[in-house]
């Protein structure tokens, strides 16, 4: 989002709120540091969006105090999409849908749901506890991008 004006008459405030900027920056740093995928890939964008949304909706302090919560939220068995929908509804009610941070979070969620990526069918994977199971990576399906971004973000958090 660009400010209305660059000559000092645009209201003086940030067009993008600091809490959203911090969430995106932290998500980007976590994924870059993890080095799991190329920074120009669609998977990277999905992971950054997923992590930024998780961080933004967690309403907490810095990463040192929040990593465990973020790991829990992005874990395999956590109902992440339901949690996102609930938190977005709470934020909209509390702050209003016109608040820039809420608007950016809503747009990010829309993009994560509507952007489809062709990938290994993550829904067909066995639970993480199944040892020695061979995964058929050729079984590919179209998935909402958050389905790839979530495990990628989780792995990046583990590497933090």
PDB file of C-alpha atoms in Angstrom:
ATOM      1  CA  UNK A   1       0.000   0.000   0.000  1.00  0.00           C
ATOM      2  CA  UNK A   2       1.364   3.384  -0.926  1.00  0.00           C
ATOM      3  CA  UNK A   3       0.776   6.502   1.110  1.00  0.00           C
ATOM      4  CA  UNK A   4      -1.625   8.994  -0.407  1.00  0.00           C
ATOM      5  CA  UNK A   5       1.155  11.466  -0.979  1.00  0.00           C
ATOM      6  CA  UNK A   6       4.908  11.665  -0.776  1.00  0.00           C
ATOM      7  CA  UNK A   7       5.114  15.433  -0.259  1.00  0.00           C
ATOM      8  CA  UNK A   8       4.173  15.411   3.416  1.00  0.00           C
ATOM      9  CA  UNK A   9       0.441  15.968   2.996  1.00  0.00           C
ATOM     10  CA  UNK A  10      -0.641  12.324   3.119  1.00  0.00           C
ATOM     11  CA  UNK A  11      -1.645  12.244   6.779  1.00  0.00           C
ATOM     12  CA  UNK A  12       1.740  11.379   8.265  1.00  0.00           C
ATOM     13  CA  UNK A  13       0.927   7.793   9.255  1.00  0.00           C
ATOM     14  CA  UNK A  14       2.205   4.530   7.882  1.00  0.00           C
ATOM     15  CA  UNK A  15       0.064   3.042   5.125  1.00  0.00           C
ATOM     16  CA  UNK A  16       1.173  -0.389   6.334  1.00  0.00           C
ATOM     17  CA  UNK A  17       1.037  -0.827  10.126  1.00  0.00           C
ATOM     18  CA  UNK A  18       4.174  -1.745  12.019  1.00  0.00           C
ATOM     19  CA  UNK A  19       2.749  -4.998  13.443  1.00  0.00           C
ATOM     20  CA  UNK A  20       2.115  -6.324   9.932  1.00  0.00           C
ATOM     21  CA  UNK A  21       5.516  -5.117   8.681  1.00  0.00           C
ATOM     22  CA  UNK A  22       7.218  -6.856  11.613  1.00  0.00           C
ATOM     23  CA  UNK A  23       5.308 -10.095  11.002  1.00  0.00           C
ATOM     24  CA  UNK A  24       6.279 -10.134   7.317  1.00  0.00           C
ATOM     25  CA  UNK A  25       9.893  -9.249   8.070  1.00  0.00           C
ATOM     26  CA  UNK A  26      10.202 -11.963  10.708  1.00  0.00           C
ATOM     27  CA  UNK A  27       8.564 -14.565   8.458  1.00  0.00           C
ATOM     28  CA  UNK A  28      10.945 -13.626   5.649  1.00  0.00           C
ATOM     29  CA  UNK A  29      13.992 -13.826   7.940  1.00  0.00           C
ATOM     30  CA  UNK A  30      12.952 -17.217   9.323  1.00  0.00           C
ATOM     31  CA  UNK A  31      12.500 -18.690   5.849  1.00  0.00           C
ATOM     32  CA  UNK A  32      15.700 -17.174   4.464  1.00  0.00           C
ATOM     33  CA  UNK A  33      17.719 -18.384   7.441  1.00  0.00           C
ATOM     34  CA  UNK A  34      16.259 -21.876   7.092  1.00  0.00           C
ATOM     35  CA  UNK A  35      17.318 -22.057   3.434  1.00  0.00           C
ATOM     36  CA  UNK A  36      14.632 -24.635   2.685  1.00  0.00           C
ATOM     37  CA  UNK A  37      13.507 -23.315  -0.706  1.00  0.00           C
ATOM     38  CA  UNK A  38      14.594 -20.691  -3.216  1.00  0.00           C
ATOM     39  CA  UNK A  39      13.462 -17.196  -2.235  1.00  0.00           C
ATOM     40  CA  UNK A  40      11.929 -16.608  -5.670  1.00  0.00           C
ATOM     41  CA  UNK A  41       9.753 -19.744  -5.594  1.00  0.00           C
ATOM     42  CA  UNK A  42       6.006 -19.959  -5.110  1.00  0.00           C
ATOM     43  CA  UNK A  43       6.619 -22.263  -2.164  1.00  0.00           C
ATOM     44  CA  UNK A  44       8.674 -19.554  -0.483  1.00  0.00           C
ATOM     45  CA  UNK A  45       5.894 -16.995  -1.002  1.00  0.00           C
ATOM     46  CA  UNK A  46       3.354 -19.449   0.439  1.00  0.00           C
ATOM     47  CA  UNK A  47       5.584 -20.096   3.455  1.00  0.00           C
ATOM     48  CA  UNK A  48       6.203 -16.393   4.042  1.00  0.00           C
ATOM     49  CA  UNK A  49       2.513 -15.556   3.828  1.00  0.00           C
ATOM     50  CA  UNK A  50       1.564 -18.432   6.114  1.00  0.00           C
ATOM     51  CA  UNK A  51       4.175 -17.548   8.720  1.00  0.00           C
ATOM     52  CA  UNK A  52       3.405 -13.810   8.548  1.00  0.00           C
ATOM     53  CA  UNK A  53      -0.286 -14.485   9.095  1.00  0.00           C
ATOM     54  CA  UNK A  54       0.478 -16.833  12.002  1.00  0.00           C
ATOM     55  CA  UNK A  55       2.803 -14.292  13.623  1.00  0.00           C
ATOM     56  CA  UNK A  56       0.408 -11.380  13.086  1.00  0.00           C
ATOM     57  CA  UNK A  57      -2.607 -13.228  14.472  1.00  0.00           C
ATOM     58  CA  UNK A  58      -0.720 -14.507  17.527  1.00  0.00           C
ATOM     59  CA  UNK A  59      -0.756 -11.037  19.141  1.00  0.00           C
ATOM     60  CA  UNK A  60       2.377 -11.603  21.101  1.00  0.00           C
ATOM     61  CA  UNK A  61       5.810 -10.406  21.947  1.00  0.00           C
ATOM     62  CA  UNK A  62       9.023 -11.101  20.075  1.00  0.00           C
ATOM     63  CA  UNK A  63      10.095 -14.422  18.630  1.00  0.00           C
ATOM     64  CA  UNK A  64      11.954 -15.568  21.731  1.00  0.00           C
ATOM     65  CA  UNK A  65       8.685 -15.721  23.680  1.00  0.00           C
ATOM     66  CA  UNK A  66       6.494 -16.919  20.813  1.00  0.00           C
ATOM     67  CA  UNK A  67       8.364 -19.635  18.924  1.00  0.00           C
ATOM     68  CA  UNK A  68       6.738 -22.456  20.884  1.00  0.00           C
ATOM     69  CA  UNK A  69       3.264 -21.058  20.217  1.00  0.00           C
ATOM     70  CA  UNK A  70       4.036 -20.638  16.514  1.00  0.00           C
ATOM     71  CA  UNK A  71       5.377 -24.189  16.353  1.00  0.00           C
ATOM     72  CA  UNK A  72       2.175 -25.437  17.968  1.00  0.00           C
ATOM     73  CA  UNK A  73      -0.021 -23.413  15.596  1.00  0.00           C
ATOM     74  CA  UNK A  74       1.797 -24.686  12.503  1.00  0.00           C
ATOM     75  CA  UNK A  75       2.081 -28.308  13.649  1.00  0.00           C
ATOM     76  CA  UNK A  76       0.694 -31.193  11.630  1.00  0.00           C
ATOM     77  CA  UNK A  77      -2.323 -31.853  13.829  1.00  0.00           C
ATOM     78  CA  UNK A  78      -3.331 -28.254  14.589  1.00  0.00           C
ATOM     79  CA  UNK A  79      -6.479 -26.971  12.833  1.00  0.00           C
ATOM     80  CA  UNK A  80      -4.621 -23.939  11.438  1.00  0.00           C
ATOM     81  CA  UNK A  81      -7.231 -22.736   8.894  1.00  0.00           C
ATOM     82  CA  UNK A  82      -9.990 -22.755  11.510  1.00  0.00           C
ATOM     83  CA  UNK A  83      -7.729 -20.866  13.925  1.00  0.00           C
ATOM     84  CA  UNK A  84      -6.981 -18.260  11.235  1.00  0.00           C
ATOM     85  CA  UNK A  85     -10.672 -17.768  10.443  1.00  0.00           C
ATOM     86  CA  UNK A  86     -11.524 -17.348  14.153  1.00  0.00           C
ATOM     87  CA  UNK A  87      -8.682 -14.913  14.785  1.00  0.00           C
ATOM     88  CA  UNK A  88      -9.510 -12.869  11.684  1.00  0.00           C
ATOM     89  CA  UNK A  89     -13.148 -12.655  12.769  1.00  0.00           C
ATOM     90  CA  UNK A  90     -12.053 -11.492  16.239  1.00  0.00           C
ATOM     91  CA  UNK A  91      -9.712  -8.889  14.753  1.00  0.00           C
ATOM     92  CA  UNK A  92     -12.386  -7.596  12.360  1.00  0.00           C
ATOM     93  CA  UNK A  93     -14.826  -7.269  15.240  1.00  0.00           C
ATOM     94  CA  UNK A  94     -12.302  -5.626  17.554  1.00  0.00           C
ATOM     95  CA  UNK A  95     -10.473  -3.347  15.108  1.00  0.00           C
ATOM     96  CA  UNK A  96     -12.753  -3.176  12.099  1.00  0.00           C
ATOM     97  CA  UNK A  97     -12.212  -4.525   8.606  1.00  0.00           C
ATOM     98  CA  UNK A  98     -10.928  -1.167   7.374  1.00  0.00           C
ATOM     99  CA  UNK A  99      -7.930  -1.162   9.720  1.00  0.00           C
ATOM    100  CA  UNK A 100      -4.872  -1.608   7.440  1.00  0.00           C
ATOM    101  CA  UNK A 101      -3.373  -4.562   9.347  1.00  0.00           C
ATOM    102  CA  UNK A 102      -6.663  -6.444   9.329  1.00  0.00           C
ATOM    103  CA  UNK A 103      -7.157  -5.632   5.646  1.00  0.00           C
ATOM    104  CA  UNK A 104      -3.684  -6.981   4.829  1.00  0.00           C
ATOM    105  CA  UNK A 105      -4.296 -10.120   6.901  1.00  0.00           C
ATOM    106  CA  UNK A 106      -7.633 -10.718   5.158  1.00  0.00           C
ATOM    107  CA  UNK A 107      -6.019 -10.252   1.743  1.00  0.00           C
ATOM    108  CA  UNK A 108      -3.172 -12.606   2.684  1.00  0.00           C
ATOM    109  CA  UNK A 109      -5.661 -15.252   3.807  1.00  0.00           C
ATOM    110  CA  UNK A 110      -7.626 -14.847   0.579  1.00  0.00           C
ATOM    111  CA  UNK A 111      -4.440 -15.307  -1.452  1.00  0.00           C
ATOM    112  CA  UNK A 112      -3.404 -18.349   0.569  1.00  0.00           C
ATOM    113  CA  UNK A 113      -6.763 -20.006  -0.025  1.00  0.00           C
ATOM    114  CA  UNK A 114      -7.214 -19.046  -3.675  1.00  0.00           C
ATOM    115  CA  UNK A 115      -3.673 -19.594  -4.937  1.00  0.00           C
ATOM    116  CA  UNK A 116      -3.346 -23.217  -5.940  1.00  0.00           C
ATOM    117  CA  UNK A 117       0.018 -24.985  -6.221  1.00  0.00           C
ATOM    118  CA  UNK A 118       0.646 -28.312  -7.946  1.00  0.00           C
ATOM    119  CA  UNK A 119       2.468 -30.433  -5.408  1.00  0.00           C
ATOM    120  CA  UNK A 120       2.767 -33.797  -3.730  1.00  0.00           C
ATOM    121  CA  UNK A 121      -0.547 -34.702  -2.134  1.00  0.00           C
ATOM    122  CA  UNK A 122       0.158 -33.725   1.476  1.00  0.00           C
ATOM    123  CA  UNK A 123      -3.263 -34.981   2.550  1.00  0.00           C
ATOM    124  CA  UNK A 124      -2.309 -38.501   1.499  1.00  0.00           C
ATOM    125  CA  UNK A 125       0.864 -38.546   3.594  1.00  0.00           C
ATOM    126  CA  UNK A 126       0.876 -40.811   6.632  1.00  0.00           C
ATOM    127  CA  UNK A 127       1.067 -39.256  10.106  1.00  0.00           C
ATOM    128  CA  UNK A 128       4.580 -38.131  11.086  1.00  0.00           C
ATOM    129  CA  UNK A 129       4.974 -41.058  13.497  1.00  0.00           C
ATOM    130  CA  UNK A 130       4.834 -43.660  10.719  1.00  0.00           C
ATOM    131  CA  UNK A 131       8.437 -44.762  10.299  1.00  0.00           C
ATOM    132  CA  UNK A 132       9.749 -46.377   7.161  1.00  0.00           C
ATOM    133  CA  UNK A 133       6.793 -45.354   5.005  1.00  0.00           C
ATOM    134  CA  UNK A 134       7.694 -44.598   1.410  1.00  0.00           C
ATOM    135  CA  UNK A 135       6.028 -41.470   0.043  1.00  0.00           C
ATOM    136  CA  UNK A 136       4.999 -41.462  -3.595  1.00  0.00           C
ATOM    137  CA  UNK A 137       6.048 -37.953  -4.616  1.00  0.00           C
ATOM    138  CA  UNK A 138       4.624 -38.469  -8.090  1.00  0.00           C
ATOM    139  CA  UNK A 139       1.069 -38.390  -6.670  1.00  0.00           C
ATOM    140  CA  UNK A 140       0.517 -34.683  -7.246  1.00  0.00           C
ATOM    141  CA  UNK A 141      -2.609 -32.584  -6.782  1.00  0.00           C
ATOM    142  CA  UNK A 142      -3.588 -28.921  -6.741  1.00  0.00           C
ATOM    143  CA  UNK A 143      -3.500 -27.573  -3.184  1.00  0.00           C
ATOM    144  CA  UNK A 144      -4.286 -24.198  -1.627  1.00  0.00           C
ATOM    145  CA  UNK A 145      -0.909 -22.537  -1.083  1.00  0.00           C
ATOM    146  CA  UNK A 146      -1.264 -22.538   2.713  1.00  0.00           C
ATOM    147  CA  UNK A 147      -1.111 -26.358   2.597  1.00  0.00           C
ATOM    148  CA  UNK A 148       2.501 -26.070   1.412  1.00  0.00           C
ATOM    149  CA  UNK A 149       3.328 -22.921   3.343  1.00  0.00           C
ATOM    150  CA  UNK A 150       2.320 -24.385   6.690  1.00  0.00           C
ATOM    151  CA  UNK A 151       4.815 -27.284   6.861  1.00  0.00           C
ATOM    152  CA  UNK A 152       7.492 -25.070   5.309  1.00  0.00           C
ATOM    153  CA  UNK A 153       6.928 -22.431   7.985  1.00  0.00           C
ATOM    154  CA  UNK A 154       6.930 -25.097  10.676  1.00  0.00           C
ATOM    155  CA  UNK A 155      10.294 -26.434   9.498  1.00  0.00           C
ATOM    156  CA  UNK A 156      11.732 -22.903   9.351  1.00  0.00           C
ATOM    157  CA  UNK A 157      10.627 -22.364  12.948  1.00  0.00           C
ATOM    158  CA  UNK A 158      12.342 -25.584  14.016  1.00  0.00           C
ATOM    159  CA  UNK A 159      15.563 -24.362  12.425  1.00  0.00           C
ATOM    160  CA  UNK A 160      15.376 -21.005  14.240  1.00  0.00           C
TER     161      UNK A 160
END
